[in-house]
mmCIF file of C-alpha atoms in Angstrom:
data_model
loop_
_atom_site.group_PDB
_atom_site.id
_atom_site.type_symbol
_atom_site.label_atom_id
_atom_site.label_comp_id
_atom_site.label_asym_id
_atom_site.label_seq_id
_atom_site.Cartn_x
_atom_site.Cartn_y
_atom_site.Cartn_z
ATOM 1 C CA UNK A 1 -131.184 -1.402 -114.829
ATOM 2 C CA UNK A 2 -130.023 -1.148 -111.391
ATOM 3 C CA UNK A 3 -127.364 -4.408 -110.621
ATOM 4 C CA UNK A 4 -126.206 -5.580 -107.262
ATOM 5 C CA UNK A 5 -122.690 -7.600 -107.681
ATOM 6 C CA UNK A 6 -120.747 -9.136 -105.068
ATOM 7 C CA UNK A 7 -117.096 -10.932 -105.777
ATOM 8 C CA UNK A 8 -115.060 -12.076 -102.784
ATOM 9 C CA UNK A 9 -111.563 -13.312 -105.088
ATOM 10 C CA UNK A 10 -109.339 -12.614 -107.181
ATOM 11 C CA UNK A 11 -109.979 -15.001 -110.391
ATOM 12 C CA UNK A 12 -113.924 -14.254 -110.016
ATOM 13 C CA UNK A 13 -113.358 -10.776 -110.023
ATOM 14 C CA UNK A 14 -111.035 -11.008 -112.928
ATOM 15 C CA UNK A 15 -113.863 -12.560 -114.666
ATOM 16 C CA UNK A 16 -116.117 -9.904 -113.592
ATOM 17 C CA UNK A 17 -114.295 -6.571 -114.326
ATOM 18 C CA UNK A 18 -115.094 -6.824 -117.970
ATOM 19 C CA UNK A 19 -118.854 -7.489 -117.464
ATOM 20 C CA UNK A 20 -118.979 -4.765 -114.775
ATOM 21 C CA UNK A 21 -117.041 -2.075 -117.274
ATOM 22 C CA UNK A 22 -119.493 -3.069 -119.772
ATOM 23 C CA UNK A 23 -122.558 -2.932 -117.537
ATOM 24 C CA UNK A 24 -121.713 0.593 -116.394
ATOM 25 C CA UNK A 25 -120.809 1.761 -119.977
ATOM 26 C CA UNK A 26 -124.239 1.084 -121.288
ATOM 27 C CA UNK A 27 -125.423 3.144 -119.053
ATOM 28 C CA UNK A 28 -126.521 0.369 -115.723
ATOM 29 C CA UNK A 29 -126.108 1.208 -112.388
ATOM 30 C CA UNK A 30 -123.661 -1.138 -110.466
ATOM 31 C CA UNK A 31 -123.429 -1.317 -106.943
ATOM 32 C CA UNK A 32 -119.904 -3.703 -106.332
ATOM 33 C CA UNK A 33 -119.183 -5.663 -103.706
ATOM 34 C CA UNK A 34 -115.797 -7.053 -102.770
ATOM 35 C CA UNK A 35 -112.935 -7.892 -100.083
ATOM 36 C CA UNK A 36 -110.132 -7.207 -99.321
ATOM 37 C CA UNK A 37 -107.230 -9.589 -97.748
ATOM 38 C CA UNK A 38 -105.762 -7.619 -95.691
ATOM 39 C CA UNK A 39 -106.533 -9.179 -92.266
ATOM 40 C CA UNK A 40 -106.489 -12.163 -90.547
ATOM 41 C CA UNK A 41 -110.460 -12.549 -91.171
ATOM 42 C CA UNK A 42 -110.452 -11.983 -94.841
ATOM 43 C CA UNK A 43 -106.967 -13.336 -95.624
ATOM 44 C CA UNK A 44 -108.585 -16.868 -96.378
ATOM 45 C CA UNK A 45 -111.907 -15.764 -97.217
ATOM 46 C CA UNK A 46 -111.137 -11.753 -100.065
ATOM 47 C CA UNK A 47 -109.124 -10.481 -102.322
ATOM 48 C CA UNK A 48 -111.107 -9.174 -105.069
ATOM 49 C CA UNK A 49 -110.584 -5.840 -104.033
ATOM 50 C CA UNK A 50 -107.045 -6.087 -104.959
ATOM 51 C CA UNK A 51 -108.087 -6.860 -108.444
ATOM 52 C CA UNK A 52 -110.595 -3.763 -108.476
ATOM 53 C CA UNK A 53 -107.956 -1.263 -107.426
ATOM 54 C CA UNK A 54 -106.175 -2.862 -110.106
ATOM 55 C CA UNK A 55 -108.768 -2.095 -113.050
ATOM 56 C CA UNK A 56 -109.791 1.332 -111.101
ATOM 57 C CA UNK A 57 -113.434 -0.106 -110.548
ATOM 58 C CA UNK A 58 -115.926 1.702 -108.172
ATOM 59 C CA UNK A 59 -116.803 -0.475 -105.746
ATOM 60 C CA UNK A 60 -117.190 -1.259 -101.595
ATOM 61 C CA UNK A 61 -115.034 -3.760 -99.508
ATOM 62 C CA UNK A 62 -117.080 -5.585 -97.215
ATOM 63 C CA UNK A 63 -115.035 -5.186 -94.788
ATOM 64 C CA UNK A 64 -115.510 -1.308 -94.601
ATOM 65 C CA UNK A 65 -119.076 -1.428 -94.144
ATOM 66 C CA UNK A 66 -118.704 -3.570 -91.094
ATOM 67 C CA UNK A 67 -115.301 -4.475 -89.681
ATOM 68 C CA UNK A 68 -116.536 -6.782 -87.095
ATOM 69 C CA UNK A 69 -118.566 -9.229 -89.330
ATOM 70 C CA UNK A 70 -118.477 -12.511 -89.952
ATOM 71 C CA UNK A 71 -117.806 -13.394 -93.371
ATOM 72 C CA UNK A 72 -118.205 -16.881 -93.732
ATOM 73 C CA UNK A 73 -122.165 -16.305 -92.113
ATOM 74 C CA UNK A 74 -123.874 -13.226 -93.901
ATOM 75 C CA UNK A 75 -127.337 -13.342 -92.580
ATOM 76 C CA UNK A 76 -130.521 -12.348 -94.489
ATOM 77 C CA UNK A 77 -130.784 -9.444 -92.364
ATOM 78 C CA UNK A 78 -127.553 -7.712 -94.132
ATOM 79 C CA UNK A 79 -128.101 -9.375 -97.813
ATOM 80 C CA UNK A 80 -132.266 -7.851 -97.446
ATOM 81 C CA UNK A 81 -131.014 -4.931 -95.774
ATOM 82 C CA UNK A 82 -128.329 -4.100 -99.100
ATOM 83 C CA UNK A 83 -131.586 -5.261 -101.293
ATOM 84 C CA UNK A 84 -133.794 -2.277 -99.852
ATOM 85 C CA UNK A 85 -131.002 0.132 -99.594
ATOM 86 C CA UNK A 86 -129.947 -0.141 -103.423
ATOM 87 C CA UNK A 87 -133.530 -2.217 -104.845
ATOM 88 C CA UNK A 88 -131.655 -3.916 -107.939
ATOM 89 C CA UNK A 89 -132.879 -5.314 -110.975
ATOM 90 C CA UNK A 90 -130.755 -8.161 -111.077
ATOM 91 C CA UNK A 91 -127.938 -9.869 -108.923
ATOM 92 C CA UNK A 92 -125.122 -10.583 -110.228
ATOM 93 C CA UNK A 93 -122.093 -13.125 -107.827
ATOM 94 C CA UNK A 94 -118.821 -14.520 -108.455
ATOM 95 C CA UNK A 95 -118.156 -18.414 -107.720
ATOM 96 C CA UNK A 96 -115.612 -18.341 -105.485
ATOM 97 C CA UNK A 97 -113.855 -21.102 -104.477
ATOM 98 C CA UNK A 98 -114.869 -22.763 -101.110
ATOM 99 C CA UNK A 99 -112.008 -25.447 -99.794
ATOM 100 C CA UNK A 100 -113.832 -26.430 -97.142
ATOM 101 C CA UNK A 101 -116.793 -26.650 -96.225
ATOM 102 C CA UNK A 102 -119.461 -24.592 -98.008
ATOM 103 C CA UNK A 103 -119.954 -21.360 -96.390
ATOM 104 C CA UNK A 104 -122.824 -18.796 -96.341
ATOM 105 C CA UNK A 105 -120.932 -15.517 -97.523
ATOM 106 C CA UNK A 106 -121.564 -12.563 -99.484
ATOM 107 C CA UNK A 107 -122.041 -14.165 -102.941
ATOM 108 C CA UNK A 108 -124.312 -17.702 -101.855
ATOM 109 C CA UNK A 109 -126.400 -15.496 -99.181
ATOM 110 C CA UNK A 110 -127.060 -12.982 -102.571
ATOM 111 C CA UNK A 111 -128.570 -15.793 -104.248
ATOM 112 C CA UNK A 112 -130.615 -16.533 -101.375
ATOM 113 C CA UNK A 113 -131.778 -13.046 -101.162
ATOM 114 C CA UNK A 114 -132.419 -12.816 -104.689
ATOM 115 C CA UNK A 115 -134.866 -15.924 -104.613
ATOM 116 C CA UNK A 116 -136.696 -14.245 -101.602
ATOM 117 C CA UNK A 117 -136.835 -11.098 -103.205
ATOM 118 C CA UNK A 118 -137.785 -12.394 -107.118
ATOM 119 C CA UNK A 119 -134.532 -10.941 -108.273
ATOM 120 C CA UNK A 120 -133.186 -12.699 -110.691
ATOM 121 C CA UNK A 121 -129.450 -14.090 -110.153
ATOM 122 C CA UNK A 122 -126.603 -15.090 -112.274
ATOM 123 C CA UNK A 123 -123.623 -17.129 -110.549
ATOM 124 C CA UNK A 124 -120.716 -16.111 -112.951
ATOM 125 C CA UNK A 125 -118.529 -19.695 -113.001
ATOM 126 C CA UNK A 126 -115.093 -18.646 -114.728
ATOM 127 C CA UNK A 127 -113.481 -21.918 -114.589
ATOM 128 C CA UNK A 128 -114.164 -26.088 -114.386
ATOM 129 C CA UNK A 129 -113.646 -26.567 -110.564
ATOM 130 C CA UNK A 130 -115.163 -23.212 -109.332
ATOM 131 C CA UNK A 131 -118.444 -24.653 -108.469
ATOM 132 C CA UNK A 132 -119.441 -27.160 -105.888
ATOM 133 C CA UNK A 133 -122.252 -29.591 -104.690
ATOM 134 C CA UNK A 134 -124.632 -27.751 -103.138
ATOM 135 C CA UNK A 135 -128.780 -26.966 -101.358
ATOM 136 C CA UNK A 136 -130.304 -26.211 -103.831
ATOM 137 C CA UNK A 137 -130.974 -22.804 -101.911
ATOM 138 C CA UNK A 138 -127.979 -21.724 -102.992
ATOM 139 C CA UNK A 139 -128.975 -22.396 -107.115
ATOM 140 C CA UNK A 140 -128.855 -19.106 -108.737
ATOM 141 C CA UNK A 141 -131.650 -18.325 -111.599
ATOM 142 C CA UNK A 142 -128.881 -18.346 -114.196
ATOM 143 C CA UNK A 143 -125.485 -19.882 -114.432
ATOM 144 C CA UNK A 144 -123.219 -18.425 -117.125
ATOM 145 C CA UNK A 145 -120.318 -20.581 -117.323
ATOM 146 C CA UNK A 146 -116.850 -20.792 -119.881
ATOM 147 C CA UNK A 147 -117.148 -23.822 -121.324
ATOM 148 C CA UNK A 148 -117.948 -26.886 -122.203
ATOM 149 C CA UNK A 149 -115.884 -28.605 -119.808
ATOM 150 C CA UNK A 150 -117.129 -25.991 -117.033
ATOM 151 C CA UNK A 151 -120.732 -27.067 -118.362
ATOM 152 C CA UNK A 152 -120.300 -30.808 -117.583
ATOM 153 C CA UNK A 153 -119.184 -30.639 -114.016
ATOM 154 C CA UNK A 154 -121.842 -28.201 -112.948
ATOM 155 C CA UNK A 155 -124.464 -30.311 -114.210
ATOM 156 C CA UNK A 156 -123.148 -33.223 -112.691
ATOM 157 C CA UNK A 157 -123.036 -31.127 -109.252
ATOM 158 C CA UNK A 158 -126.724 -30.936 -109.484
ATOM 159 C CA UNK A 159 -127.213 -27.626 -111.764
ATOM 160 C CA UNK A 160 -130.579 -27.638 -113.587
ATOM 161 C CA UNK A 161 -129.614 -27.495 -117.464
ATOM 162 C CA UNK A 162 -132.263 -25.177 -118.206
ATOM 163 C CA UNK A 163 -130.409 -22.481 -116.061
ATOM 164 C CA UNK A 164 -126.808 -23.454 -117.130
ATOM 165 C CA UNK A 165 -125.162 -21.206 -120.471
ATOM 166 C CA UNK A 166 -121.867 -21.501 -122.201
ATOM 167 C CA UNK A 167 -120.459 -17.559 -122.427
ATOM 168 C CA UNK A 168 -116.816 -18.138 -122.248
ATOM 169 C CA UNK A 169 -114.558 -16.470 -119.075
ATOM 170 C CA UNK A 170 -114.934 -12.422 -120.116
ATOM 171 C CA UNK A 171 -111.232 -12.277 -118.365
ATOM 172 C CA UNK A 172 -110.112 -14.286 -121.264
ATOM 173 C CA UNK A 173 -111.342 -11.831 -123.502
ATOM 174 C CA UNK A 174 -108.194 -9.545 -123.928
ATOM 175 C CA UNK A 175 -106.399 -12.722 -125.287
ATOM 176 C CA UNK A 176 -108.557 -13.035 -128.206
ATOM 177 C CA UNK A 177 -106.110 -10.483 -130.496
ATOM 178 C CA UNK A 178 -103.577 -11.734 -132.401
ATOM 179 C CA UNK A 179 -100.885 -14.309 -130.631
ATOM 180 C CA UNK A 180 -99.618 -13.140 -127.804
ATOM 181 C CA UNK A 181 -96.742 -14.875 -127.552
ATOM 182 C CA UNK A 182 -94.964 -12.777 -129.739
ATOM 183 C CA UNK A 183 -96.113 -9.663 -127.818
ATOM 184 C CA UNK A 184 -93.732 -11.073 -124.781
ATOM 185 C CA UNK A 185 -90.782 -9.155 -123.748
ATOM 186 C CA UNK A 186 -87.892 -10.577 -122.450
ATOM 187 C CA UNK A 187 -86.341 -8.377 -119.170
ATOM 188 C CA UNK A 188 -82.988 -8.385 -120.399
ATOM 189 C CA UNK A 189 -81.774 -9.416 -116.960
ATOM 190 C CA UNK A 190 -83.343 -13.005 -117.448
ATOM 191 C CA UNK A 191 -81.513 -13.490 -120.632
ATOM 192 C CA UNK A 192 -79.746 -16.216 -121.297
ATOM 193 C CA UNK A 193 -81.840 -19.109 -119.267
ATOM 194 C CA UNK A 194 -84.512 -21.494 -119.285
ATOM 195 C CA UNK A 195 -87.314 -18.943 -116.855
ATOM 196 C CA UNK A 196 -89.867 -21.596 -115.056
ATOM 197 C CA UNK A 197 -92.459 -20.144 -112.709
ATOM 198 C CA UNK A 198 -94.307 -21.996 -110.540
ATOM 199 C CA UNK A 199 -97.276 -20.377 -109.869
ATOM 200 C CA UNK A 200 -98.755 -21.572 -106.188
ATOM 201 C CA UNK A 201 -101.754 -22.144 -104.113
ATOM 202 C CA UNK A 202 -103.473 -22.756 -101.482
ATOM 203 C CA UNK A 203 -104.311 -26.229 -101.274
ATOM 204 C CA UNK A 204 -102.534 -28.514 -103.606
ATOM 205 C CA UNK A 205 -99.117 -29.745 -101.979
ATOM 206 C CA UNK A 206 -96.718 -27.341 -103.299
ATOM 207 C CA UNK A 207 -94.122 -28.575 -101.276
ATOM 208 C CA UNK A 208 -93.832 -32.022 -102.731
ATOM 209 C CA UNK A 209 -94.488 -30.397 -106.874
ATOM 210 C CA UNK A 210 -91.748 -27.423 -106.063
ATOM 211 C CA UNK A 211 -89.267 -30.490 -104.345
ATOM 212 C CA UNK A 212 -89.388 -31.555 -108.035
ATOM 213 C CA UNK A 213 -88.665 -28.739 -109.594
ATOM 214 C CA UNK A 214 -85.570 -28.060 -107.596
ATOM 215 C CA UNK A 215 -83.810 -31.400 -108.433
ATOM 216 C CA UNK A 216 -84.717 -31.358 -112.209
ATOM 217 C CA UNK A 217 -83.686 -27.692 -112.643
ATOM 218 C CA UNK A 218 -81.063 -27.928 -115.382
ATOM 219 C CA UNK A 219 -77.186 -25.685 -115.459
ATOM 220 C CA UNK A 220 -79.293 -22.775 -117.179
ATOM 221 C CA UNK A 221 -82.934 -23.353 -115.811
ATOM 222 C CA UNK A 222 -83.809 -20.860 -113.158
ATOM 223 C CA UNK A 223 -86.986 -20.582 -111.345
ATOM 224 C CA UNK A 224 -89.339 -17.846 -109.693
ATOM 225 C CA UNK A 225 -91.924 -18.901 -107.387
ATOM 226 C CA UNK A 226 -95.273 -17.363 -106.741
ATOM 227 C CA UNK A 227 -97.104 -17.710 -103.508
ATOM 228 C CA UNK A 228 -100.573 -17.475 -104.028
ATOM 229 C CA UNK A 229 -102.497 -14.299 -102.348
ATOM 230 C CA UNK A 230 -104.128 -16.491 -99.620
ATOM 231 C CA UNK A 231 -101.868 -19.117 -98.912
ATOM 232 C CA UNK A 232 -100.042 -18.445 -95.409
ATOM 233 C CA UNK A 233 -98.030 -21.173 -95.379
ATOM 234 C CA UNK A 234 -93.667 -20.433 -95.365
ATOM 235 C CA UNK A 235 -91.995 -21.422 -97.847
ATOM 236 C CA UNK A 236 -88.688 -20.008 -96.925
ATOM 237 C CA UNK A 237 -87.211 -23.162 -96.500
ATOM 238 C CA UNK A 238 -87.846 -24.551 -99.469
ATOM 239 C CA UNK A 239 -86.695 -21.497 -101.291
ATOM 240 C CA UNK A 240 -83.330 -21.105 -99.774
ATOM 241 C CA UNK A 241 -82.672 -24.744 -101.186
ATOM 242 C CA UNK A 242 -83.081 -22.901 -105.115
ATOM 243 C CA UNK A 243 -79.682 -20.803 -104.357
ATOM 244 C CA UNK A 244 -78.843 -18.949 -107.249
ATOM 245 C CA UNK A 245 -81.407 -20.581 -109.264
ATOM 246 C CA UNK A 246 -83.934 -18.804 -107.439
ATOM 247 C CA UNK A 247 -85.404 -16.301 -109.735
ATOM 248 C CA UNK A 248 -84.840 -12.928 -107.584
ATOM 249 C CA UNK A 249 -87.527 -10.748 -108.969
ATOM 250 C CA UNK A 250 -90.561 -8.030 -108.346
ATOM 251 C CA UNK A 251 -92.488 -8.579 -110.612
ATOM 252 C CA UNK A 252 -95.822 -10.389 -110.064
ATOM 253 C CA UNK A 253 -99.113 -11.742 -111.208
ATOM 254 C CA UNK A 254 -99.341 -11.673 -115.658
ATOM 255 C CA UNK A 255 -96.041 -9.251 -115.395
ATOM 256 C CA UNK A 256 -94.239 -12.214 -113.866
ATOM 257 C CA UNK A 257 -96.074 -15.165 -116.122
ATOM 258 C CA UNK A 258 -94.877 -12.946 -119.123
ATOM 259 C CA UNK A 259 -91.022 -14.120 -118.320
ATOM 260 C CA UNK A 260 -91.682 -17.334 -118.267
ATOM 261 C CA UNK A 261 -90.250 -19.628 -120.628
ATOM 262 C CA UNK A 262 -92.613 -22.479 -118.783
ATOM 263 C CA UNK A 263 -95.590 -21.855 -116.222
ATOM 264 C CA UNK A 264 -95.528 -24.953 -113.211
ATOM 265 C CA UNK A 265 -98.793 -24.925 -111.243
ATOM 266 C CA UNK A 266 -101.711 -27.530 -110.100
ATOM 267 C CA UNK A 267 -104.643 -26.070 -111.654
ATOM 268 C CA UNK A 268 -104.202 -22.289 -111.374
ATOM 269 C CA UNK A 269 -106.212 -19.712 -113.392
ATOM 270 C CA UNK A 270 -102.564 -18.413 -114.377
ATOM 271 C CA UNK A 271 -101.717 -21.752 -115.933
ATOM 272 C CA UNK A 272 -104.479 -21.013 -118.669
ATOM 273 C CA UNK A 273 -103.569 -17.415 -119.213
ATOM 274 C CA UNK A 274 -99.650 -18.797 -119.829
ATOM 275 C CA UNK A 275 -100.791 -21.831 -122.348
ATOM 276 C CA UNK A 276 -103.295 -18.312 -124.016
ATOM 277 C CA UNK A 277 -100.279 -16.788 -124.195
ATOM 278 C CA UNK A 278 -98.302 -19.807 -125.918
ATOM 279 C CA UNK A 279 -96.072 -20.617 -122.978
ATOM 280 C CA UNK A 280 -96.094 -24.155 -122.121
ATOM 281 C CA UNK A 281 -97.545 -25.272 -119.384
ATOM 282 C CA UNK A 282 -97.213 -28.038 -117.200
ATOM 283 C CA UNK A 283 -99.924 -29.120 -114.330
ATOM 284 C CA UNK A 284 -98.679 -30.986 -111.417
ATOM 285 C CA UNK A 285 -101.991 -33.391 -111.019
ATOM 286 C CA UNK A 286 -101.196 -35.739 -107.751
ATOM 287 C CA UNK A 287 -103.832 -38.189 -107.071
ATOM 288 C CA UNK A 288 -106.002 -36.111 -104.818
ATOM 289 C CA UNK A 289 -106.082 -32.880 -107.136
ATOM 290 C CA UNK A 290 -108.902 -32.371 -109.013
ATOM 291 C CA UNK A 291 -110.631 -35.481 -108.747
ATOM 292 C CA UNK A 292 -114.245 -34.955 -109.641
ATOM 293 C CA UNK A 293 -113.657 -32.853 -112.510
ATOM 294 C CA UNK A 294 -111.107 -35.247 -114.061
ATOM 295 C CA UNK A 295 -113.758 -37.896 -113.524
ATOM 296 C CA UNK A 296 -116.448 -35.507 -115.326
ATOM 297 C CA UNK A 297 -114.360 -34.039 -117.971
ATOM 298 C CA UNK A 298 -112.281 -37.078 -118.640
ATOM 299 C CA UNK A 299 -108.576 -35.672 -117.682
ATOM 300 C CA UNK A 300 -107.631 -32.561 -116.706
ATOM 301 C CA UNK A 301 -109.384 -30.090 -119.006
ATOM 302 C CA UNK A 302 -106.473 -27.997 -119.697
ATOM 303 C CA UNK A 303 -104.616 -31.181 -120.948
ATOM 304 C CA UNK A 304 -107.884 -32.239 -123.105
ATOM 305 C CA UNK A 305 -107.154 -29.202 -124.977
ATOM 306 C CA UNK A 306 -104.020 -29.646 -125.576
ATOM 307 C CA UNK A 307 -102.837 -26.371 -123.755
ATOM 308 C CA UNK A 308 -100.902 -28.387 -121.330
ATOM 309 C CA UNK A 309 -98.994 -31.201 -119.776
ATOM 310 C CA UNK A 310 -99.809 -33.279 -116.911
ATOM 311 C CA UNK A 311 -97.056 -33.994 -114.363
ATOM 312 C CA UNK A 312 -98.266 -36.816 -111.588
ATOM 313 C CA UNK A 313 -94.585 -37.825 -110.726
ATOM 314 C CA UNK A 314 -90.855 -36.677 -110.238
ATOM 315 C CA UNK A 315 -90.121 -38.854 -113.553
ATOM 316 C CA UNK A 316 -93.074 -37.809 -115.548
ATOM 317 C CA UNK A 317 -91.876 -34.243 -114.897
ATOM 318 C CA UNK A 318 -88.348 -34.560 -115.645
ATOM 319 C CA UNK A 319 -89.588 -36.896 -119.048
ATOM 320 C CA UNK A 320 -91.534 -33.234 -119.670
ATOM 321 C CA UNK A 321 -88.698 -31.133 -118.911
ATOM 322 C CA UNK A 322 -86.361 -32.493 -121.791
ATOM 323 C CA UNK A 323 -88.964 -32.359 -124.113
ATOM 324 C CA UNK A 324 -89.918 -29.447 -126.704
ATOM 325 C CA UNK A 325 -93.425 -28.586 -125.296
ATOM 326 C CA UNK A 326 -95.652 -26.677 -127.316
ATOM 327 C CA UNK A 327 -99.228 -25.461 -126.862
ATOM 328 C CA UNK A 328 -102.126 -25.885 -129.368
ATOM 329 C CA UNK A 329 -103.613 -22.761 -129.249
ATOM 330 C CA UNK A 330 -106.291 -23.151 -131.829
ATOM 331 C CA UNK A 331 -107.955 -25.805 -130.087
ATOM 332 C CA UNK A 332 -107.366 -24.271 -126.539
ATOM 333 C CA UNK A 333 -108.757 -21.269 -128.370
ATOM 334 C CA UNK A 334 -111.642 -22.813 -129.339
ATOM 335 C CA UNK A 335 -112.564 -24.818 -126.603
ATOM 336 C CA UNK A 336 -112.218 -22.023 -124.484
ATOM 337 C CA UNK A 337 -114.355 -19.931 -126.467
ATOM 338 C CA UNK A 338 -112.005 -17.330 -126.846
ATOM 339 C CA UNK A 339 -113.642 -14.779 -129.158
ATOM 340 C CA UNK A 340 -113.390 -11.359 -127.630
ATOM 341 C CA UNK A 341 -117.143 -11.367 -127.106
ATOM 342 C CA UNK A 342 -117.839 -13.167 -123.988
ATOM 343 C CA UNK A 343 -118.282 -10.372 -121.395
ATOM 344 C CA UNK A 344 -120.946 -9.608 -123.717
ATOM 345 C CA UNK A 345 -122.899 -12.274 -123.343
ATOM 346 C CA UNK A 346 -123.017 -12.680 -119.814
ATOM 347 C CA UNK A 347 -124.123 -9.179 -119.811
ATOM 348 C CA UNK A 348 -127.179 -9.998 -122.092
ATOM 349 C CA UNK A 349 -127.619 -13.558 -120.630
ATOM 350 C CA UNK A 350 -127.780 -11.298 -117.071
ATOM 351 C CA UNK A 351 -130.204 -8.765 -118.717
ATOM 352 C CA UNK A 352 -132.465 -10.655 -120.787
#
């Protein structure tokens, strides 16, 4: 079959590499779509390609085939004219995740395309608050989706539950093997101290969440912090008030979560790769983070499965801090659907 994919970040394309790898090893032919965020117009808006050039995927950044477009409006004209040039078989879009207001790019105006074409689409949604209230002109055919937590907020965002199938997060695949925790490495030059990385972005108030992590850092505690790929905010700042304790390092992304002793974040992807990996994880959930799908789900859904902890205050985090945290990673395991097997089934789910 001939597939048409488009992916404009970084966690939906992590989701996607193992479905496209698959795709093109059973012999499909996938034309890739992504962008880069490399410019002031796609700093907000890309980043996939990063992630591509990463996992030495074939693909095409957007911004390549037309450096003076608009992202956030992709017209039908450029969505039919990809659909004639490369005639696919089935569409296949990342759900990346739209802060503001909901925007007609790349992966929604596929959908569209696909609906006025008869092509059938599948929305990959690789994590709980990925997907938002939307037309329903912008409902793919086919929503494969991690879990069950995932499940329950996209139905109660208006997906149809006909269209709507559990397959697991194919990025999470690779953690299926053994435990990784023992796998991790110390670098000998972190020796000897309590590593926390907080691992940042874009929206949640970082500034407030990091504030707390420099006055409870303990005599041996020392902390690196990671600025997410599209945040443009300075943070320098803040940083210079870590001194010494500031974790002075290169090393970013999973090589970087692997020193950790504890991941810090609001809600990031990386904060569920660290609790896969057995590092304990704390989320700093304020009041306005996350709302809806702590409504839906119950709490956070991270903490429901008992692969993290929930900070809300300066006390509450410092309580955490002086505990021995630990991460259940049979039930995360489970209710993550972490079996190895899940690019697979979005691959059939997209094919059948």
């Amino acid at each position: 079959m001939k597939i048409l994919a488009a992916v404009r970040h970084p966690g939906p394309a992590e989701a996607a590499v193992p479905v496209i790898k698959l795709l093109r090893s059973q012999g499909h032919q996938v034309v890739l779509l992504g962008l880069n965020n490399n410019s002031i117009e796609t700093k907000t808006l890309g980043g996939s390609v990063s992630i591509f050039n990463r996992n030495n995927i074939e693909h095409i950044d957007m911004a390549d085939m037309d450096a003076n477009s608009d992202f956030r409006k992709v017209d039908s004209k450029s969505t039919n004219s990809l659909i004639d040039k490369y005639k696919p078989d089935r569409i296949l879009v990342g759900c990346s995740t739209q802060e503001e207001e909901l925007i007609r790019c790349i992966e929604n105006s596929l959908i569209i395309a696909g609906s006025d074409y008869s092509i059938p689409t599948l929305q990959l949604v690789e994590m709980w608050g990925c997907w938002t209230s939307r037309p329903e002109i912008f409902y793919p055919d086919r929503f494969a989706v991690s879990d069950e937590f995932t499940k329950k907020v996209v139905l109660k965002r208006g997906a149809p539950e006909e269209c709507v199938k559990i397959t697991g997060n194919p990025s999470f695949d690779g953690f299926y093997h053994g435990n990784l925790k023992q796998a991790v490495i110390k670098n000998s030059g972190f020796m000897g101290t309590r590593n926390l990385v907080y691992i940042g972005q874009v929206s949640p108030d970082n500034f407030t969440t990091f504030d707390w992590v420099l006055k409870s850092l303990g005599t041996n505690d020392r902390v690196a912090f990671a600025k997410h790929p599209r945040d443009i905010r300075n943070y320098d700042a803040l940083l210079l008030q870590a001194g010494n304790k500031l974790l002075d390092t290169d090393l970013k992304g999973d090589d970087l979560l692997k020193q950790a002793d504890i991941c810090l974040t609001h809600s990031s992807t990386m904060g569920v790769k660290a609790s896969l990996l057995g590092i304990p994880t704390i989320n700093f959930i304020l009041d306005d983070d996350q709302v809806e799908v702590r409504q839906i789900c119950g709490d956070f859904p991270l903490v429901l499965a008992e692969g993290s902890y929930k900070a809300d205050s300066l006390e509450t985090f410092e309580n955490l801090l002086n505990q021995d945290l630990v991460v259940n990673q049979s039930k995360l395991r489970s209710s993550l659907n972490i079996d190895g097997m899940s690019a697979g089934r979005v691959v059939d789910y997209l094919l059948s």
